[in-house]
Short mmCIF file of C-alpha atoms and ligand atoms in Angstrom, two decimals:
data_model
loop_
_atom_site.label_atom_id
_atom_site.label_comp_id
_atom_site.label_asym_id
_atom_site.label_seq_id
_atom_site.Cartn_x
_atom_site.Cartn_y
_atom_site.Cartn_z
CA UNK A 1 -18.94 -11.65 22.12
CA UNK A 2 -17.34 -9.92 25.13
CA UNK A 3 -15.54 -13.12 26.15
CA UNK A 4 -13.81 -13.09 22.77
CA UNK A 5 -12.67 -9.48 23.04
CA UNK A 6 -10.12 -8.12 25.46
CA UNK A 7 -8.43 -4.71 25.35
CA UNK A 8 -5.29 -3.96 27.34
CA UNK A 9 -3.83 -0.49 27.97
CA UNK A 10 -0.07 -0.52 27.97
CA UNK A 11 0.29 2.91 29.52
CA UNK A 12 -2.46 2.68 32.14
CA UNK A 13 -0.08 1.39 34.84
CA UNK A 14 2.19 4.40 34.72
CA UNK A 15 -0.68 6.86 34.41
CA UNK A 16 -2.56 5.34 37.36
CA UNK A 17 0.41 5.72 39.68
CA UNK A 18 -0.20 9.42 40.08
CA UNK A 19 -2.33 12.01 38.37
CA UNK A 20 0.68 14.15 37.55
CA UNK A 21 2.10 11.39 35.36
CA UNK A 22 -0.38 12.40 32.68
CA UNK A 23 1.08 15.86 32.71
CA UNK A 24 4.63 14.63 32.65
CA UNK A 25 3.93 12.48 29.60
CA UNK A 26 2.64 15.55 27.81
CA UNK A 27 5.65 17.46 29.06
CA UNK A 28 8.01 14.83 27.62
CA UNK A 29 6.23 15.13 24.29
CA UNK A 30 6.60 18.88 24.51
CA UNK A 31 10.34 18.64 25.16
CA UNK A 32 10.71 16.27 22.22
CA UNK A 33 8.82 18.67 19.95
CA UNK A 34 10.90 21.59 21.14
CA UNK A 35 14.03 19.61 20.35
CA UNK A 36 12.81 18.70 16.88
CA UNK A 37 11.81 22.28 16.09
CA UNK A 38 15.26 23.53 17.04
CA UNK A 39 17.06 21.19 14.64
CA UNK A 40 18.27 22.02 11.20
CA UNK A 41 16.04 21.65 9.24
CA UNK A 42 13.29 22.14 11.81
CA UNK A 43 11.17 19.02 12.27
CA UNK A 44 7.79 17.94 13.65
CA UNK A 45 7.42 14.21 14.48
CA UNK A 46 5.16 12.41 11.95
CA UNK A 47 3.06 10.86 14.72
CA UNK A 48 1.28 14.22 15.10
CA UNK A 49 -0.38 13.75 11.70
CA UNK A 50 -2.85 11.35 13.24
CA UNK A 51 -5.39 13.26 15.31
CA UNK A 52 -9.06 12.57 14.46
CA UNK A 53 -9.00 14.91 11.46
CA UNK A 54 -5.62 13.66 10.25
CA UNK A 55 -6.72 10.01 10.46
CA UNK A 56 -9.73 10.85 8.28
CA UNK A 57 -7.50 12.66 5.80
CA UNK A 58 -5.17 9.65 5.68
CA UNK A 59 -8.13 7.36 4.89
CA UNK A 60 -8.91 9.76 2.02
CA UNK A 61 -5.29 9.63 0.82
CA UNK A 62 -5.57 5.85 0.60
CA UNK A 63 -8.39 6.30 -1.95
CA UNK A 64 -6.56 8.81 -4.17
CA UNK A 65 -5.77 7.73 -7.74
CA UNK A 66 -2.14 8.92 -7.33
CA UNK A 67 -1.57 7.10 -4.02
CA UNK A 68 -0.94 3.59 -5.36
CA UNK A 69 0.45 2.15 -2.08
CA UNK A 70 -2.76 1.04 -0.32
CA UNK A 71 -4.41 -0.19 -3.50
CA UNK A 72 -1.36 -2.20 -4.54
CA UNK A 73 -0.80 -3.76 -1.12
CA UNK A 74 -4.49 -4.74 -0.94
CA UNK A 75 -4.28 -6.38 -4.36
CA UNK A 76 -1.15 -8.33 -3.37
CA UNK A 77 -2.80 -9.45 -0.12
CA UNK A 78 -5.89 -10.61 -2.00
CA UNK A 79 -3.71 -12.72 -4.26
CA UNK A 80 -1.42 -14.12 -1.56
CA UNK A 81 -3.36 -14.42 1.72
CA UNK A 82 -4.29 -18.07 1.08
CA UNK A 83 -0.70 -18.97 0.24
CA UNK A 84 0.60 -17.16 3.34
CA UNK A 85 -1.88 -18.99 5.59
CA UNK A 86 -0.88 -22.31 3.96
CA UNK A 87 2.81 -21.67 4.63
CA UNK A 88 2.47 -20.57 8.25
CA UNK A 89 -0.43 -22.76 9.36
CA UNK A 90 -2.62 -21.48 12.20
CA UNK A 91 -0.88 -18.62 13.99
CA UNK A 92 -1.47 -16.02 16.61
CA UNK A 93 -1.69 -12.96 14.34
CA UNK A 94 -0.08 -9.85 15.81
CA UNK A 95 -0.53 -6.61 13.89
CA UNK A 96 1.59 -3.51 14.51
CA UNK A 97 -0.36 -0.32 13.80
CA UNK A 98 -3.60 -2.11 12.95
CA UNK A 99 -5.62 1.09 12.37
CA UNK A 100 -9.01 0.42 10.87
CA UNK A 101 -7.84 -3.12 9.94
CA UNK A 102 -9.33 -2.98 6.43
CA UNK A 103 -6.47 -4.97 4.90
CA UNK A 104 -6.34 -7.30 7.90
CA UNK A 105 -9.75 -8.69 6.94
CA UNK A 106 -8.18 -10.29 3.88
CA UNK A 107 -5.67 -12.14 6.09
CA UNK A 108 -8.23 -13.02 8.77
CA UNK A 109 -10.56 -14.48 6.14
CA UNK A 110 -7.78 -16.77 4.93
CA UNK A 111 -6.82 -17.83 8.47
CA UNK A 112 -10.38 -18.44 9.71
CA UNK A 113 -10.99 -20.52 6.60
CA UNK A 114 -7.81 -22.53 7.22
CA UNK A 115 -8.67 -23.09 10.91
CA UNK A 116 -12.00 -24.78 9.97
CA UNK A 117 -13.92 -23.58 13.03
CA UNK A 118 -11.00 -23.69 15.47
CA UNK A 119 -10.34 -20.33 17.18
CA UNK A 120 -8.09 -17.78 15.46
CA UNK A 121 -6.11 -15.47 17.75
CA UNK A 122 -5.62 -11.86 16.73
CA UNK A 123 -3.58 -9.23 18.61
CA UNK A 124 -4.07 -5.76 17.08
CA UNK A 125 -1.79 -3.03 18.43
CA UNK A 126 -2.54 0.64 17.92
CA UNK A 127 -1.84 3.95 19.58
CA UNK A 128 -5.42 5.12 18.96
CA UNK A 129 -7.83 3.58 21.45
CA UNK A 130 -11.01 4.54 19.58
CA UNK A 131 -9.97 3.07 16.24
CA UNK A 132 -8.64 -0.11 17.91
CA UNK A 133 -11.79 -0.73 19.97
CA UNK A 134 -14.26 -0.08 17.16
CA UNK A 135 -12.42 -2.19 14.59
CA UNK A 136 -11.92 -5.04 17.13
CA UNK A 137 -15.67 -5.08 17.85
CA UNK A 138 -16.52 -5.19 14.17
CA UNK A 139 -14.02 -8.00 13.52
CA UNK A 140 -15.46 -10.10 16.37
CA UNK A 141 -18.90 -9.68 14.86
CA UNK A 142 -17.71 -10.58 11.39
CA UNK A 143 -15.62 -13.62 12.46
CA UNK A 144 -17.37 -15.81 15.07
CA UNK A 145 -14.22 -17.89 15.66
CA UNK A 146 -11.97 -14.87 16.28
CA UNK A 147 -10.44 -14.15 19.72
CA UNK A 148 -9.12 -10.61 19.96
CA UNK A 149 -6.63 -9.33 22.52
CA UNK A 150 -5.95 -5.70 21.57
CA UNK A 151 -3.08 -3.62 22.95
CA UNK A 152 -3.46 0.16 23.13
CA UNK A 153 -0.07 1.81 22.97
CA UNK A 154 3.21 2.29 21.19
CA UNK A 155 3.89 -0.84 19.14
CA UNK A 156 7.57 -0.82 19.97
CA UNK A 157 6.70 -1.12 23.66
CA UNK A 158 4.00 -3.66 22.82
CA UNK A 159 6.57 -5.98 21.20
CA UNK A 160 7.99 -6.72 24.64
CA UNK A 161 4.54 -7.16 26.22
CA UNK A 162 2.78 -9.53 23.84
CA UNK A 163 0.13 -11.81 25.38
CA UNK A 164 1.12 -15.51 25.53
CA UNK A 165 0.85 -17.38 22.25
CA UNK A 166 -1.82 -20.15 22.52
CA UNK A 167 -0.88 -21.87 19.23
CA UNK A 168 2.43 -23.19 17.95
CA UNK A 169 3.67 -19.96 16.41
CA UNK A 170 3.20 -16.24 15.91
CA UNK A 171 2.83 -14.17 12.77
CA UNK A 172 3.80 -10.54 13.33
CA UNK A 173 2.43 -8.25 10.61
CA UNK A 174 3.78 -4.79 9.77
CA UNK A 175 1.92 -3.52 6.73
CA UNK A 176 1.45 -0.26 4.82
CA UNK A 177 5.17 0.55 4.41
CA UNK A 178 5.11 2.29 7.77
CA UNK A 179 8.71 1.06 8.05
CA UNK A 180 9.47 3.88 5.57
CA UNK A 181 8.96 6.47 8.30
CA UNK A 182 12.00 5.11 10.18
CA UNK A 183 15.49 6.39 9.46
CA UNK A 184 18.02 3.59 8.70
CA UNK A 185 19.18 3.76 12.32
CA UNK A 186 15.64 3.56 13.74
CA UNK A 187 14.91 0.76 11.30
CA UNK A 188 17.85 -1.26 12.55
CA UNK A 189 16.80 -0.74 16.18
CA UNK A 190 13.26 -1.81 15.29
CA UNK A 191 14.54 -5.03 13.65
CA UNK A 192 16.56 -5.80 16.80
CA UNK A 193 13.48 -5.39 18.98
CA UNK A 194 11.42 -7.46 16.56
CA UNK A 195 13.91 -10.34 16.50
CA UNK A 196 13.98 -10.28 20.29
CA UNK A 197 10.19 -10.61 20.44
CA UNK A 198 10.21 -13.66 18.13
CA UNK A 199 11.08 -17.26 18.96
CA UNK A 200 12.26 -19.98 16.57
CA UNK A 201 9.74 -20.62 13.75
CA UNK A 202 7.72 -17.45 14.32
CA UNK A 203 6.84 -15.51 11.16
CA UNK A 204 7.10 -11.83 10.20
CA UNK A 205 5.03 -10.33 7.36
CA UNK A 206 6.29 -6.98 6.10
CA UNK A 207 4.79 -4.67 3.46
CA UNK A 208 7.21 -2.20 1.81
CA UNK A 209 7.01 0.35 -0.96
CA UNK A 210 9.75 -0.21 -3.56
CA UNK A 211 11.99 2.01 -5.69
CA UNK A 212 10.34 3.38 -8.81
CA UNK A 213 10.35 6.40 -11.07
CA UNK A 214 10.62 9.81 -9.43
CA UNK A 215 7.50 10.98 -11.31
CA UNK A 216 5.25 8.30 -9.85
CA UNK A 217 6.66 8.80 -6.35
CA UNK A 218 6.36 12.58 -6.43
CA UNK A 219 2.82 12.45 -7.77
CA UNK A 220 1.73 10.08 -4.96
CA UNK A 221 2.66 12.74 -2.40
CA UNK A 222 1.46 15.76 -4.41
CA UNK A 223 -2.05 14.73 -5.41
CA UNK A 224 -4.14 17.01 -7.60
CA UNK A 225 -7.01 17.16 -5.08
CA UNK A 226 -4.52 18.56 -2.51
CA UNK A 227 -5.55 16.06 0.15
CA UNK A 228 -1.91 15.35 1.04
CA UNK A 229 -1.35 19.11 1.38
CA UNK A 230 -4.29 19.31 3.82
CA UNK A 231 -2.97 16.27 5.68
CA UNK A 232 0.45 17.91 5.98
CA UNK A 233 -0.92 21.29 7.11
CA UNK A 234 -3.23 19.62 9.63
CA UNK A 235 -0.16 18.68 11.69
CA UNK A 236 0.10 22.39 12.63
CA UNK A 237 -3.53 22.52 13.80
CA UNK A 238 -2.82 19.46 15.91
CA UNK A 239 0.33 20.78 17.61
CA UNK A 240 -1.40 24.16 18.16
CA UNK A 241 -4.24 22.42 19.98
CA UNK A 242 -2.07 19.94 21.82
CA UNK A 243 0.66 22.32 22.98
CA UNK A 244 -1.00 25.74 22.93
CA UNK A 245 1.11 27.04 20.04
CA UNK A 246 0.17 29.63 17.42
CA UNK A 247 1.31 28.35 14.04
CA UNK A 248 -0.81 29.92 11.27
CA UNK A 249 -1.26 27.02 8.84
CA UNK A 250 -2.43 29.43 6.10
CA UNK A 251 1.08 30.94 6.08
CA UNK A 252 2.67 27.59 5.12
CA UNK A 253 2.79 25.65 1.87
CA UNK A 254 3.01 21.88 1.39
CA UNK A 255 5.96 20.40 -0.48
CA UNK A 256 6.91 16.76 -1.08
CA UNK A 257 10.13 16.01 -2.91
CA UNK A 258 12.04 12.83 -3.68
CA UNK A 259 15.56 12.78 -2.28
CA UNK A 260 17.27 10.37 -4.66
CA UNK A 261 20.45 10.20 -2.62
CA UNK A 262 18.63 8.96 0.48
CA UNK A 263 15.90 7.26 -1.62
CA UNK A 264 13.08 8.82 0.32
CA UNK A 265 10.14 11.15 -0.07
CA UNK A 266 10.52 14.16 2.20
CA UNK A 267 7.46 16.18 3.16
CA UNK A 268 7.95 19.76 4.22
CA UNK A 269 5.90 22.78 5.29
CA UNK A 270 7.42 25.93 3.86
CA UNK A 271 6.81 29.25 5.56
CA UNK A 272 5.60 31.92 3.13
CA UNK A 273 6.58 34.82 5.38
CA UNK A 274 8.89 35.72 8.25
CA UNK A 275 6.98 34.72 11.36
CA UNK A 276 7.34 34.13 15.08
CA UNK A 277 5.79 31.13 16.75
CA UNK A 278 5.45 31.05 20.51
CA UNK A 279 6.05 27.90 22.55
CA UNK A 280 4.21 29.07 25.68
CA UNK A 281 5.30 26.38 28.17
CA UNK A 282 8.98 26.69 27.33
CA UNK A 283 8.95 30.44 27.17
CA UNK A 284 10.58 30.15 23.74
CA UNK A 285 9.92 31.93 20.48
CA UNK A 286 10.77 30.45 17.11
CA UNK A 287 11.78 32.87 14.39
CA UNK A 288 10.85 31.23 11.13
CA UNK A 289 12.11 32.96 8.01
CA UNK A 290 10.27 33.22 4.71
CA UNK A 291 11.18 30.14 2.65
CA UNK A 292 12.27 28.12 5.69
CA UNK A 293 11.21 24.47 5.70
CA UNK A 294 9.88 22.22 8.45
CA UNK A 295 10.36 18.49 7.81
CA UNK A 296 7.21 16.55 8.80
CA UNK A 297 7.84 13.12 7.28
CA UNK A 298 10.29 10.86 5.52
CA UNK A 299 8.89 7.96 3.53
CA UNK A 300 11.72 5.66 2.47
CA UNK A 301 11.53 3.40 -0.55
CA UNK A 302 13.10 -0.05 -0.41
CA UNK A 303 14.67 -2.84 -2.35
CA UNK A 304 13.28 -6.21 -1.14
CA UNK A 305 16.77 -7.74 -1.43
CA UNK A 306 18.26 -5.13 0.93
CA UNK A 307 15.55 -5.86 3.49
CA UNK A 308 16.13 -9.58 3.06
CA UNK A 309 19.80 -9.13 3.90
CA UNK A 310 19.18 -6.85 6.85
CA UNK A 311 16.73 -9.30 8.38
CA UNK A 312 18.95 -12.27 7.60
CA UNK A 313 21.58 -10.63 9.81
CA UNK A 314 18.99 -10.67 12.62
CA UNK A 315 18.26 -14.38 12.19
CA UNK A 316 15.17 -14.09 9.97
CA UNK A 317 15.04 -16.04 6.69
CA UNK A 318 12.87 -15.06 3.74
CA UNK A 319 10.14 -17.72 3.28
CA UNK A 320 8.18 -16.13 0.45
CA UNK A 321 7.73 -12.83 -1.31
CA UNK A 322 4.79 -11.45 -3.24
CA UNK A 323 4.58 -8.47 -5.51
CA UNK A 324 2.34 -6.75 -8.03
CA UNK A 325 2.93 -7.02 -11.74
CA UNK A 326 4.96 -3.81 -11.88
CA UNK A 327 7.01 -4.61 -8.76
CA UNK A 328 5.92 -1.35 -7.19
CA UNK A 329 5.24 -2.88 -3.81
CA UNK A 330 6.41 -5.95 -1.98
CA UNK A 331 5.02 -8.24 0.69
CA UNK A 332 7.76 -10.26 2.39
CA UNK A 333 7.26 -13.25 4.66
CA UNK A 334 10.16 -14.13 6.99
CA UNK A 335 10.70 -16.97 9.44
CA UNK A 336 12.89 -16.92 12.49
CA UNK A 337 15.45 -19.72 12.31
C1 AVJ B 1 1.36 5.65 6.39
C2 AVJ B 1 3.61 6.37 6.59
C3 AVJ B 1 3.05 4.70 5.00
O1 AVJ B 1 4.59 7.34 3.99
O2 AVJ B 1 3.21 6.87 2.40
C4 AVJ B 1 0.82 9.29 2.97
C5 AVJ B 1 1.91 8.31 5.11
N1 AVJ B 1 2.21 10.54 4.01
N2 AVJ B 1 0.92 10.43 2.29
C6 AVJ B 1 3.45 7.08 3.59
C7 AVJ B 1 1.65 9.35 4.05
C8 AVJ B 1 1.75 11.20 2.93
C9 AVJ B 1 2.29 6.97 4.57
N3 AVJ B 1 2.59 5.95 5.64
#
């Protein structure tokens, strides 16, 4: 099996150069956090949701009755994976933010079936080494014809460092509506980088959450079991541990609202009291007033036709689109012309 599985660390080069580079990376993160916390409204980058505890909580969110996103995308994939594989033919499958790769299995089943015993090449990319390694090992066991070359690191960096493509084209997958975490500006920059990483006839498969009633959207981010609230509050535990801060999560309350002007869910942590939070390394104290909000996430909702136009401007043509019966969620397949 080991000859079918290869893991590459995108950051290892810089870290190996000198021991202090590790510290400076953490320091950069710290500066970024400090910057975000001093904005109006104060912000904490969403990537800090996903420590070990937060990743478990997110898996739980995906099972919630109110959180329709994962369930709907899975259903669409089950109904369309064969058709997608038929359209693209055998591809090197690159997945941005592969995570536990549960949904990927549906695609890989279709592609291994199509390849009729020929190797299928899969390039999962994830920031979390443990989740990438364990899911890659499982996939190799499950699919004897699979060759996995995993990349540990930021997927935006990974786009410029993809391993060579051994078949005629690539399929880059970006599922789960993670695109929704990007502001319009970040989204545009991401599309530029994506188009640059693709050559003529490569494919891009994108999963996006669509516009729908405010009630359904708000409920999906304010579940009755309060798992999303725990997930949101856990970000404070994580930054406390990571940066030696002293947020008291119990003094904050979770809120998720739909901003209809910007067409996005906004998740906040609202301070219940006046409090001071110390940032020890920067010698700075934050004075957070009662009622003050910290923005932890935006989750934008999309219209497939808007995305189609944006990607058309980058040289990608829509090949096929798949949706659920209610048009709540959309899976879009593009081809670089
Ligand atoms: C993983 C970013 C797509 O925005 O719906 C779930 C994260 N936040 N519940 C989303 C999330 C609150 C999720 N994404």
